mmCIF file of N, CA, C and O in Angstrom:
data_model
loop_
_atom_site.group_PDB
_atom_site.id
_atom_site.type_symbol
_atom_site.label_atom_id
_atom_site.label_comp_id
_atom_site.label_asym_id
_atom_site.label_seq_id
_atom_site.Cartn_x
_atom_site.Cartn_y
_atom_site.Cartn_z
ATOM 1 N N MET A 982 0.497 1.559 -13.722
ATOM 2 C CA MET A 982 -0.602 1.444 -12.786
ATOM 3 C C MET A 982 -1.401 0.167 -13.034
ATOM 4 O O MET A 982 -2.119 -0.276 -12.170
ATOM 5 N N ILE A 983 -1.267 -0.425 -14.186
ATOM 6 C CA ILE A 983 -2.061 -1.595 -14.520
ATOM 7 C C ILE A 983 -1.793 -2.739 -13.552
ATOM 8 O O ILE A 983 -2.719 -3.399 -13.103
ATOM 9 N N LYS A 984 -0.560 -2.988 -13.168
ATOM 10 C CA LYS A 984 -0.267 -4.084 -12.248
ATOM 11 C C LYS A 984 -0.909 -3.844 -10.888
ATOM 12 O O LYS A 984 -1.378 -4.788 -10.259
ATOM 13 N N ILE A 985 -0.942 -2.616 -10.448
ATOM 14 C CA ILE A 985 -1.584 -2.324 -9.171
ATOM 15 C C ILE A 985 -3.083 -2.558 -9.265
ATOM 16 O O ILE A 985 -3.702 -3.068 -8.328
ATOM 17 N N GLU A 986 -3.675 -2.252 -10.397
ATOM 18 C CA GLU A 986 -5.092 -2.545 -10.586
ATOM 19 C C GLU A 986 -5.355 -4.049 -10.501
ATOM 20 O O GLU A 986 -6.395 -4.467 -10.005
ATOM 21 N N HIS A 987 -4.416 -4.855 -10.950
ATOM 22 C CA HIS A 987 -4.556 -6.307 -10.814
ATOM 23 C C HIS A 987 -4.536 -6.715 -9.348
ATOM 24 O O HIS A 987 -5.249 -7.639 -8.947
ATOM 25 N N VAL A 988 -3.715 -6.064 -8.563
ATOM 26 C CA VAL A 988 -3.682 -6.339 -7.118
ATOM 27 C C VAL A 988 -5.044 -6.010 -6.501
ATOM 28 O O VAL A 988 -5.583 -6.792 -5.714
ATOM 29 N N TYR A 989 -5.604 -4.872 -6.861
ATOM 30 C CA TYR A 989 -6.939 -4.508 -6.365
ATOM 31 C C TYR A 989 -7.967 -5.573 -6.749
ATOM 32 O O TYR A 989 -8.773 -5.996 -5.921
ATOM 33 N N SER A 990 -7.947 -5.999 -7.990
ATOM 34 C CA SER A 990 -8.897 -6.993 -8.468
ATOM 35 C C SER A 990 -8.724 -8.324 -7.734
ATOM 36 O O SER A 990 -9.700 -8.952 -7.314
ATOM 37 N N PHE A 991 -7.484 -8.758 -7.570
ATOM 38 C CA PHE A 991 -7.197 -10.002 -6.854
ATOM 39 C C PHE A 991 -7.716 -9.918 -5.425
ATOM 40 O O PHE A 991 -8.356 -10.854 -4.938
ATOM 41 N N ALA A 992 -7.468 -8.801 -4.770
ATOM 42 C CA ALA A 992 -7.918 -8.635 -3.380
ATOM 43 C C ALA A 992 -9.443 -8.669 -3.293
ATOM 44 O O ALA A 992 -10.007 -9.301 -2.389
ATOM 45 N N LYS A 993 -10.107 -8.007 -4.211
ATOM 46 C CA LYS A 993 -11.578 -8.033 -4.227
ATOM 47 C C LYS A 993 -12.089 -9.447 -4.443
ATOM 48 O O LYS A 993 -13.043 -9.879 -3.781
ATOM 49 N N ASP A 994 -11.462 -10.198 -5.346
ATOM 50 C CA ASP A 994 -11.861 -11.583 -5.609
ATOM 51 C C ASP A 994 -11.695 -12.464 -4.373
ATOM 52 O O ASP A 994 -12.405 -13.459 -4.218
ATOM 53 N N LYS A 995 -10.753 -12.122 -3.511
ATOM 54 C CA LYS A 995 -10.500 -12.887 -2.284
ATOM 55 C C LYS A 995 -11.266 -12.323 -1.089
ATOM 56 O O LYS A 995 -11.030 -12.713 0.054
ATOM 57 N N ASP A 996 -12.190 -11.400 -1.362
ATOM 58 C CA ASP A 996 -13.017 -10.763 -0.323
ATOM 59 C C ASP A 996 -12.197 -9.981 0.707
ATOM 60 O O ASP A 996 -12.589 -9.876 1.869
ATOM 61 N N CYS A 997 -11.075 -9.430 0.280
ATOM 62 C CA CYS A 997 -10.285 -8.561 1.167
ATOM 63 C C CYS A 997 -10.971 -7.196 1.221
ATOM 64 O O CYS A 997 -11.616 -6.779 0.267
ATOM 65 N N ASN A 998 -10.816 -6.514 2.338
ATOM 66 C CA ASN A 998 -11.459 -5.201 2.446
ATOM 67 C C ASN A 998 -10.497 -4.043 2.265
ATOM 68 O O ASN A 998 -10.905 -2.891 2.300
ATOM 69 N N ARG A 999 -9.209 -4.332 2.073
ATOM 70 C CA ARG A 999 -8.258 -3.253 1.816
ATOM 71 C C ARG A 999 -6.963 -3.808 1.239
ATOM 72 O O ARG A 999 -6.660 -4.974 1.376
ATOM 73 N N VAL A 1000 -6.237 -2.929 0.607
ATOM 74 C CA VAL A 1000 -4.885 -3.193 0.121
ATOM 75 C C VAL A 1000 -4.035 -2.056 0.644
ATOM 76 O O VAL A 1000 -4.476 -0.905 0.650
ATOM 77 N N TYR A 1001 -2.841 -2.354 1.133
ATOM 78 C CA TYR A 1001 -1.984 -1.281 1.610
ATOM 79 C C TYR A 1001 -0.527 -1.571 1.305
ATOM 80 O O TYR A 1001 -0.160 -2.700 1.034
ATOM 81 N N TRP A 1002 0.270 -0.503 1.319
ATOM 82 C CA TRP A 1002 1.704 -0.587 1.054
ATOM 83 C C TRP A 1002 2.442 0.145 2.148
ATOM 84 O O TRP A 1002 1.897 1.042 2.783
ATOM 85 N N THR A 1003 3.673 -0.212 2.308
ATOM 86 C CA THR A 1003 4.581 0.587 3.122
ATOM 87 C C THR A 1003 5.764 0.957 2.239
ATOM 88 O O THR A 1003 6.142 0.208 1.341
ATOM 89 N N THR A 1004 6.317 2.129 2.493
ATOM 90 C CA THR A 1004 7.498 2.563 1.760
ATOM 91 C C THR A 1004 8.295 3.495 2.663
ATOM 92 O O THR A 1004 7.781 3.973 3.673
ATOM 93 N N GLN A 1005 9.509 3.725 2.321
ATOM 94 C CA GLN A 1005 10.327 4.647 3.100
ATOM 95 C C GLN A 1005 9.840 6.072 2.891
ATOM 96 O O GLN A 1005 9.396 6.446 1.797
ATOM 97 N N GLU A 1006 9.932 6.864 3.947
ATOM 98 C CA GLU A 1006 9.443 8.239 3.905
ATOM 99 C C GLU A 1006 10.070 9.028 2.763
ATOM 100 O O GLU A 1006 9.406 9.828 2.105
ATOM 101 N N GLY A 1007 11.339 8.798 2.477
ATOM 102 C CA GLY A 1007 12.041 9.552 1.449
ATOM 103 C C GLY A 1007 11.890 9.007 0.032
ATOM 104 O O GLY A 1007 12.474 9.544 -0.902
ATOM 105 N N ASN A 1008 11.099 7.949 -0.153
ATOM 106 C CA ASN A 1008 10.920 7.354 -1.477
ATOM 107 C C ASN A 1008 9.870 8.161 -2.246
ATOM 108 O O ASN A 1008 8.701 7.794 -2.329
ATOM 109 N N ALA A 1009 10.294 9.262 -2.811
ATOM 110 C CA ALA A 1009 9.377 10.217 -3.450
ATOM 111 C C ALA A 1009 8.635 9.616 -4.637
ATOM 112 O O ALA A 1009 7.450 9.888 -4.831
ATOM 113 N N ALA A 1010 9.314 8.791 -5.431
ATOM 114 C CA ALA A 1010 8.660 8.214 -6.610
ATOM 115 C C ALA A 1010 7.510 7.295 -6.201
ATOM 116 O O ALA A 1010 6.407 7.382 -6.752
ATOM 117 N N ALA A 1011 7.748 6.434 -5.241
ATOM 118 C CA ALA A 1011 6.688 5.525 -4.782
ATOM 119 C C ALA A 1011 5.557 6.302 -4.138
ATOM 120 O O ALA A 1011 4.383 6.043 -4.403
ATOM 121 N N ARG A 1012 5.896 7.274 -3.311
ATOM 122 C CA ARG A 1012 4.855 8.046 -2.621
ATOM 123 C C ARG A 1012 3.999 8.836 -3.608
ATOM 124 O O ARG A 1012 2.796 8.965 -3.423
ATOM 125 N N LYS A 1013 4.603 9.334 -4.669
ATOM 126 C CA LYS A 1013 3.831 10.055 -5.681
ATOM 127 C C LYS A 1013 2.828 9.116 -6.354
ATOM 128 O O LYS A 1013 1.666 9.472 -6.555
ATOM 129 N N LEU A 1014 3.280 7.906 -6.683
ATOM 130 C CA LEU A 1014 2.384 6.918 -7.277
ATOM 131 C C LEU A 1014 1.265 6.566 -6.304
ATOM 132 O O LEU A 1014 0.087 6.593 -6.657
ATOM 133 N N TYR A 1015 1.607 6.230 -5.069
ATOM 134 C CA TYR A 1015 0.595 5.825 -4.089
ATOM 135 C C TYR A 1015 -0.384 6.954 -3.797
ATOM 136 O O TYR A 1015 -1.575 6.710 -3.622
ATOM 137 N N ASP A 1016 0.100 8.183 -3.763
ATOM 138 C CA ASP A 1016 -0.797 9.334 -3.549
ATOM 139 C C ASP A 1016 -1.831 9.449 -4.674
ATOM 140 O O ASP A 1016 -2.946 9.917 -4.452
ATOM 141 N N ALA A 1017 -1.459 9.012 -5.879
ATOM 142 C CA ALA A 1017 -2.366 9.111 -7.022
ATOM 143 C C ALA A 1017 -3.429 8.017 -7.036
ATOM 144 O O ALA A 1017 -4.479 8.191 -7.649
ATOM 145 N N ILE A 1018 -3.173 6.893 -6.366
ATOM 146 C CA ILE A 1018 -4.086 5.752 -6.478
ATOM 147 C C ILE A 1018 -4.714 5.308 -5.169
ATOM 148 O O ILE A 1018 -5.579 4.427 -5.176
ATOM 149 N N ALA A 1019 -4.290 5.889 -4.063
ATOM 150 C CA ALA A 1019 -4.799 5.454 -2.763
ATOM 151 C C ALA A 1019 -4.791 6.635 -1.797
ATOM 152 O O ALA A 1019 -4.388 7.739 -2.160
ATOM 153 N N THR A 1020 -5.218 6.387 -0.583
ATOM 154 C CA THR A 1020 -5.285 7.428 0.437
ATOM 155 C C THR A 1020 -4.250 7.147 1.514
ATOM 156 O O THR A 1020 -4.204 6.039 2.054
ATOM 157 N N GLN A 1021 -3.438 8.130 1.828
ATOM 158 C CA GLN A 1021 -2.464 7.980 2.904
ATOM 159 C C GLN A 1021 -3.200 8.001 4.238
ATOM 160 O O GLN A 1021 -4.101 8.809 4.449
ATOM 161 N N THR A 1022 -2.854 7.100 5.121
ATOM 162 C CA THR A 1022 -3.493 7.043 6.435
ATOM 163 C C THR A 1022 -2.632 7.764 7.462
ATOM 164 O O THR A 1022 -1.503 8.167 7.181
ATOM 165 N N ASP A 1023 -3.160 7.869 8.665
ATOM 166 C CA ASP A 1023 -2.402 8.495 9.747
ATOM 167 C C ASP A 1023 -1.688 7.457 10.612
ATOM 168 O O ASP A 1023 -1.166 7.776 11.671
ATOM 169 N N MET A 1024 -1.622 6.218 10.142
ATOM 170 C CA MET A 1024 -0.989 5.155 10.907
ATOM 171 C C MET A 1024 0.528 5.291 10.863
ATOM 172 O O MET A 1024 1.100 5.712 9.866
ATOM 173 N N VAL A 1025 1.158 4.918 11.967
ATOM 174 C CA VAL A 1025 2.612 4.897 12.083
ATOM 175 C C VAL A 1025 3.000 3.471 12.429
ATOM 176 O O VAL A 1025 2.414 2.856 13.320
ATOM 177 N N GLN A 1026 3.960 2.944 11.725
ATOM 178 C CA GLN A 1026 4.363 1.562 11.957
ATOM 179 C C GLN A 1026 5.566 1.505 12.894
ATOM 180 O O GLN A 1026 6.508 2.282 12.764
ATOM 181 N N TYR A 1027 5.501 0.569 13.845
ATOM 182 C CA TYR A 1027 6.625 0.278 14.736
ATOM 183 C C TYR A 1027 6.999 -1.168 14.553
ATOM 184 O O TYR A 1027 6.139 -2.005 14.285
ATOM 185 N N ARG A 1028 8.291 -1.460 14.692
ATOM 186 C CA ARG A 1028 8.744 -2.829 14.490
ATOM 187 C C ARG A 1028 9.961 -3.091 15.356
ATOM 188 O O ARG A 1028 10.800 -2.215 15.545
ATOM 189 N N LYS A 1029 10.060 -4.289 15.880
ATOM 190 C CA LYS A 1029 11.244 -4.714 16.609
ATOM 191 C C LYS A 1029 11.790 -5.955 15.912
ATOM 192 O O LYS A 1029 11.113 -6.963 15.817
ATOM 193 N N ASN A 1030 12.969 -5.843 15.375
ATOM 194 C CA ASN A 1030 13.622 -6.991 14.768
ATOM 195 C C ASN A 1030 14.135 -7.902 15.870
ATOM 196 O O ASN A 1030 14.692 -7.443 16.857
ATOM 197 N N LEU A 1031 13.951 -9.195 15.694
ATOM 198 C CA LEU A 1031 14.379 -10.156 16.712
ATOM 199 C C LEU A 1031 15.594 -10.929 16.249
ATOM 200 O O LEU A 1031 15.867 -11.067 15.119
#
């Protein structure tokens, strides 16, 4: 978790108002980590590859 805390600190130093990640729905290990350190939103991402 220490590296993620560095990301938070870097973002705060740059006056960012949020940090976010995307991961695959089935990536249980990543989702467990993110659930412990952040809040899951209700946003759904759409993308069109060109």
